[in-house]
Amino acid sequence: MRCKDVKKLISLYIDGELSFEKRIKLERHINNCPFCRRELEDLKIIIKEIHNLPKIEPPINFIDNLWYRYQEERTVQRNYKRIFFILGLTFALIFIFLLSQKIWIQKSKSQELQTFYEIHSKWKKSFIFEEPFVDFVLYQNK
Amino acid sequence: MKRIVFLLLILSLSISLSLYDILQEVLEKDGKISLQGTEVSIFYDESGIPKISITRVIYGGNYKLRKEYLAPPFLLGKVIIDDGIKKIEYLPNLGRLSISSTGFINNSLEIKKRIELIKKNYKIINIGSETIADRKAIVILLVSKYTNLPTLKLWIDVETYFVLRKDKYNSEGRLISRSFFSEIKYKKEYYYPDDLFKPDPLWKFKYIINEPVFKEIDIKNLKEISLELPFGYILEKIFLIPQREDIVFYYYRYTDGINTLSLFKSNIHIKEFRESKTIGGFRGVLEESPLWKSFMWQDNNWTYFLIGDIPYDKIELFLKKIFP
């Protein structure tokens, strides 16, 4: 058993909840390792001190208050969740609306510009000076 | 020595005059010749991969034309017909029909004006002669007097004055396209039935762009826009394009004899999400393609859209000259 394993199991050892096999292994390690032994002793002191603390009786309505606070916390949390949900939904709807507007404007814009390009490039006088390859620029990627 | 120089000068002048005459003859004969052939057009964009379109072309004589696209697939089924009055372009893949005025210049005065403009803005150089689709052709090159760069190279049939091949260069002198007839057969006039030059009743289209509803505005009353722009461009026509009662579109068409430059002005606010830049004090959006550059900007509640084959470093000059 290594030191880090002992640290994990030391609380269970004090509470007497370790299996026989693990307890033997842990004790062997503690006997040989001054650091872990020191930690075990410190922990035993702390526990002993905790046990020596005077007992305090809770107020009569302690459970009621606790339950009330708990409910209050839950309500606040629920409200926050609801607010975040509504805000998120609103932002999502606004985003979708703006995106669709932008797409629509871009589409209508490109139609106007496309018309300008076509009028410029195709409505010329004289076939001799006409540019038949204009279609490659205007339509190839449509 | 002086006499030789003088003679050379006279000779070169007479040659150059005859070349303008040839070009005038080309415009005069355009639409009057009856023929059928296959035209191949190659577009050289910046991708490095040439884009090729193939069309079956029928000229019916008497200002009639039918052009059917055989390739590429995205243009398959496209038909252009012209009956000397209007030009109709049907694009099945977009479900669209465009009706504009005829592409033929069937007016002698207009041809003369066009030639005068070409004389003013272009030098013509005789390159020599070549054979195209078994036809003997004279090759001429039109060079801009402003940039000294080639603009158009034409291979003209010496017998019929029909353009068998043309190479087009952009304002920066880069070859952008080549169109030539791989085969051509001249026919007698009125050889083709009239139905070939009428819209097919089976055409299906969702919408029509119709030029005849454009209202032409008299240039004489124009005050807010310049009649002339750099590089010899002059204002050719102004149209009012009806959209809605509250929306106004003006279309100003400039020409230098060969190239066209268009200015659109509208009270509609066209939103543009691309990055804008400032050119000559105008803040707007610039877009470039091998064929043209366009610049859109807003000023005094008007949206302006300029499009044309303008050299990049001259856009500022054009913008500054738009308003007198």
XYZ file of N, CA, C and O in Angstrom, chain A residues 101-142, chain B residues 26 41 43 51-52 65 74 78 82 87 89 91 94 96 102-104 110 114 166 177 209 211 214 249 251 253 257 260 262 264 268 270-273 287 291-292 294 305 307:
336
model
N -33.838 38.241 -42.165
C -33.903 39.573 -42.775
C -32.690 39.811 -43.656
O -32.801 40.268 -44.777
N -31.527 39.439 -43.081
C -30.279 39.665 -43.801
C -30.261 38.855 -45.095
O -29.911 39.359 -46.156
N -30.683 37.597 -44.990
C -30.719 36.741 -46.179
C -31.676 37.323 -47.212
O -31.380 37.410 -48.385
N -32.840 37.802 -46.727
C -33.832 38.355 -47.642
C -33.303 39.617 -48.325
O -33.413 39.778 -49.522
N -32.655 40.491 -47.512
C -32.126 41.733 -48.075
C -31.036 41.414 -49.090
O -31.003 41.951 -50.182
N -30.154 40.443 -48.707
C -29.075 40.084 -49.607
C -29.628 39.533 -50.916
O -29.133 39.831 -51.991
N -30.712 38.731 -50.785
C -31.298 38.121 -51.970
C -31.884 39.208 -52.874
O -31.620 39.243 -54.063
N -32.667 40.118 -52.248
C -33.286 41.161 -53.059
C -32.216 42.081 -53.635
O -32.313 42.528 -54.761
N -31.166 42.330 -52.833
C -30.070 43.172 -53.302
C -29.394 42.539 -54.500
O -29.195 43.166 -55.518
N -29.098 41.242 -54.402
C -28.377 40.608 -55.482
C -29.224 40.568 -56.747
O -28.696 40.638 -57.836
N -30.543 40.494 -56.591
C -31.404 40.511 -57.774
C -31.308 41.852 -58.487
O -31.236 41.901 -59.706
N -31.290 42.939 -57.698
C -31.168 44.263 -58.300
C -29.826 44.413 -59.017
O -29.775 44.845 -60.167
N -28.762 44.011 -58.305
C -27.437 44.140 -58.903
C -27.310 43.241 -60.123
O -26.700 43.610 -61.117
N -27.894 42.064 -60.039
C -27.867 41.127 -61.169
C -28.529 41.773 -62.394
O -28.024 41.668 -63.507
N -29.644 42.468 -62.158
C -30.332 43.152 -63.256
C -29.433 44.225 -63.854
O -29.349 44.374 -65.071
N -28.739 44.970 -62.982
C -27.813 46.004 -63.480
C -26.727 45.381 -64.359
O -26.427 45.895 -65.428
N -26.165 44.266 -63.869
C -25.105 43.600 -64.628
C -25.624 43.144 -65.996
O -24.948 43.281 -67.003
N -26.835 42.589 -65.981
C -27.399 42.087 -67.240
C -27.681 43.218 -68.216
O -27.360 43.114 -69.399
N -28.280 44.281 -67.703
C -28.592 45.414 -68.591
C -27.293 45.969 -69.173
O -27.203 46.232 -70.367
N -26.294 46.100 -68.321
C -25.028 46.652 -68.792
C -24.389 45.773 -69.872
O -23.948 46.263 -70.908
N -24.360 44.473 -69.594
C -23.548 43.600 -70.440
C -24.273 43.082 -71.673
O -23.635 42.672 -72.629
N -25.596 43.101 -71.651
C -26.303 42.438 -72.755
C -27.050 43.388 -73.679
O -27.283 43.050 -74.830
N -27.450 44.521 -73.133
C -28.288 45.379 -73.972
C -27.435 46.413 -74.682
O -27.481 47.591 -74.402
N -26.660 45.883 -75.631
C -25.761 46.758 -76.382
C -26.206 46.806 -77.821
O -26.870 45.909 -78.305
N -25.780 47.844 -78.466
C -26.066 47.966 -79.889
C -24.861 47.396 -80.626
O -23.733 47.797 -80.346
N -25.081 46.480 -81.519
C -24.088 45.834 -82.382
C -23.664 44.468 -81.841
O -23.110 44.342 -80.752
N -23.934 43.455 -82.647
C -23.510 42.098 -82.306
C -22.002 41.950 -82.415
O -21.406 41.087 -81.797
N -21.402 42.841 -83.241
C -19.955 42.728 -83.459
C -19.197 42.992 -82.158
O -18.206 42.362 -81.852
N -19.713 43.927 -81.371
C -19.024 44.272 -80.131
C -19.632 43.569 -78.910
O -19.277 43.848 -77.775
N -20.556 42.674 -79.160
C -21.195 41.945 -78.053
C -20.213 40.948 -77.433
O -19.301 40.460 -78.109
N -20.437 40.661 -76.165
C -19.562 39.715 -75.468
C -20.359 38.465 -75.095
O -21.062 38.463 -74.089
N -20.303 37.403 -75.922
C -21.135 36.228 -75.659
C -20.758 35.495 -74.373
O -21.549 34.765 -73.799
N -19.537 35.722 -73.906
C -19.023 35.009 -72.735
C -19.438 35.667 -71.421
O -19.058 35.223 -70.357
N -20.238 36.727 -71.527
C -20.753 37.396 -70.322
C -21.486 36.384 -69.437
O -21.432 36.455 -68.211
N -22.135 35.404 -70.079
C -22.886 34.388 -69.330
C -22.008 33.647 -68.324
O -22.483 33.240 -67.276
N -20.746 33.472 -68.671
C -19.857 32.761 -67.749
C -19.683 33.544 -66.447
O -19.550 32.966 -65.386
N -19.683 34.859 -66.569
C -19.533 35.696 -65.364
C -20.871 35.797 -64.626
O -20.929 35.748 -63.404
N -21.960 35.915 -65.399
C -23.259 36.163 -64.777
C -23.928 34.920 -64.195
O -24.558 34.991 -63.154
N -23.820 33.797 -64.897
C -24.655 32.647 -64.505
C -23.903 31.407 -64.050
O -24.510 30.511 -63.497
N -22.618 31.326 -64.339
C -21.965 30.037 -64.120
C -22.068 29.534 -62.688
O -22.210 28.353 -62.462
N -21.994 30.464 -61.736
C -22.034 30.033 -60.333
C -23.406 30.176 -59.715
O -23.558 30.154 -58.501
N -24.441 30.364 -60.543
C -25.801 30.529 -60.000
C -26.418 29.175 -59.731
O -26.211 28.249 -60.455
N -18.131 46.765 -92.405
C -18.501 45.634 -91.533
C -19.829 45.934 -90.832
O -20.741 45.099 -90.803
N -16.701 30.249 -78.699
C -16.239 31.384 -77.895
C -15.452 30.865 -76.702
O -15.904 29.955 -76.007
N -13.518 31.964 -73.224
C -13.395 33.036 -72.237
C -12.216 32.716 -71.317
O -12.172 31.643 -70.708
N -12.924 28.888 -70.557
C -14.338 28.477 -70.570
C -14.815 28.560 -72.018
O -14.655 29.594 -72.655
N -15.384 27.483 -72.484
C -15.736 27.422 -73.910
C -17.244 27.313 -74.085
O -17.908 26.525 -73.398
N -31.533 37.042 -86.903
C -30.477 36.197 -86.313
C -31.083 35.162 -85.380
O -32.071 35.439 -84.679
N -24.486 24.335 -68.727
C -25.331 25.296 -67.998
C -25.982 26.334 -68.925
O -26.867 27.056 -68.516
N -30.126 27.610 -74.347
C -30.262 29.069 -74.449
C -30.396 29.462 -75.932
O -29.675 28.933 -76.786
N -33.208 37.514 -83.026
C -33.319 38.945 -83.316
C -34.028 39.083 -84.657
O -33.653 38.420 -85.629
N -34.579 42.063 -79.776
C -33.735 40.893 -79.508
C -34.346 40.148 -78.322
O -34.682 40.775 -77.311
N -33.844 36.940 -75.658
C -32.906 35.960 -75.131
C -33.653 35.051 -74.163
O -34.257 35.533 -73.192
N -33.435 31.954 -71.549
C -32.529 31.154 -70.715
C -33.345 30.115 -69.949
O -33.934 30.426 -68.911
N -32.688 29.345 -66.124
C -33.106 30.390 -65.170
C -34.585 30.726 -65.344
O -35.122 31.544 -64.602
N -36.008 32.425 -67.746
C -36.085 33.866 -67.966
C -36.069 34.234 -69.433
O -35.404 33.579 -70.251
N -33.175 45.601 -80.921
C -32.314 44.803 -81.814
C -30.822 45.076 -81.583
O -30.421 46.201 -81.245
N -30.028 44.056 -81.789
C -28.577 44.209 -81.647
C -27.929 44.698 -82.933
O -26.729 44.955 -82.963
N -28.714 44.804 -83.991
C -28.179 45.294 -85.269
C -28.254 46.821 -85.308
O -29.218 47.413 -84.824
N -26.439 56.251 -87.454
C -25.891 55.689 -86.211
C -24.536 55.011 -86.463
O -23.619 55.115 -85.641
N -20.981 56.019 -84.859
C -20.166 54.996 -84.189
C -18.733 54.997 -84.745
O -17.766 54.949 -83.990
N -12.977 37.212 -83.555
C -12.630 38.440 -82.810
C -11.966 38.075 -81.487
O -12.397 37.147 -80.803
N -11.152 37.171 -74.279
C -12.018 36.233 -75.010
C -11.625 36.120 -76.473
O -10.978 37.009 -77.035
N -37.648 40.234 -68.517
C -37.044 41.567 -68.394
C -37.279 42.235 -69.742
O -36.824 41.748 -70.771
N -37.070 45.458 -72.116
C -36.498 46.797 -72.352
C -37.497 47.786 -72.957
O -37.461 48.958 -72.601
N -38.787 50.476 -70.905
C -37.886 51.531 -70.444
C -38.274 52.826 -71.159
O -38.481 52.838 -72.357
N -35.449 54.293 -61.077
C -34.162 53.801 -61.579
C -33.819 54.558 -62.856
O -34.615 54.549 -63.799
N -30.989 54.872 -65.917
C -29.901 54.123 -66.541
C -29.227 55.029 -67.565
O -29.836 55.431 -68.556
N -26.329 55.250 -70.283
C -25.447 54.366 -71.052
C -24.430 55.194 -71.830
O -24.798 56.034 -72.657
N -17.533 53.814 -78.508
C -17.552 53.279 -79.871
C -17.489 51.767 -79.865
O -18.122 51.106 -80.668
N -18.951 49.648 -73.619
C -20.081 50.333 -72.985
C -19.778 50.527 -71.507
O -19.163 49.673 -70.878
N -21.941 51.759 -67.973
C -23.303 52.036 -67.498
C -23.280 52.659 -66.113
O -22.490 52.258 -65.248
N -26.097 53.509 -63.092
C -27.479 53.396 -62.605
C -27.622 54.313 -61.393
O -26.723 54.399 -60.553
N -33.619 53.885 -54.273
C -33.692 52.729 -53.367
C -32.326 52.567 -52.685
O -31.284 52.744 -53.310
N -29.765 50.307 -51.533
C -29.334 48.909 -51.683
C -28.295 48.616 -50.618
O -27.221 49.213 -50.603
N -28.650 47.687 -49.730
C -27.719 47.362 -48.639
C -26.636 46.443 -49.180
O -26.909 45.517 -49.910
N -25.449 46.721 -48.769
C -24.326 45.915 -49.230
C -23.519 45.467 -48.014
O -23.123 46.287 -47.210
N -23.340 44.161 -47.887
C -22.700 43.641 -46.689
C -21.199 43.405 -46.864
O -20.530 43.000 -45.951
N -16.385 45.940 -56.920
C -16.361 44.522 -57.302
C -15.654 44.404 -58.645
O -15.858 45.238 -59.526
N -14.188 41.059 -66.872
C -14.880 41.857 -67.897
C -15.108 43.302 -67.474
O -15.215 44.181 -68.315
N -15.268 43.542 -66.191
C -15.616 44.896 -65.768
C -15.260 45.123 -64.297
O -14.927 44.183 -63.575
N -17.132 47.240 -60.996
C -18.337 47.973 -60.610
C -18.101 48.641 -59.265
O -17.370 48.121 -58.415
N -24.573 53.205 -59.133
C -23.883 51.950 -59.463
C -23.222 52.138 -60.822
O -23.900 52.254 -61.842
N -20.659 50.706 -63.715
C -20.078 49.435 -64.169
C -19.499 49.611 -65.567
O -20.129 50.211 -66.436
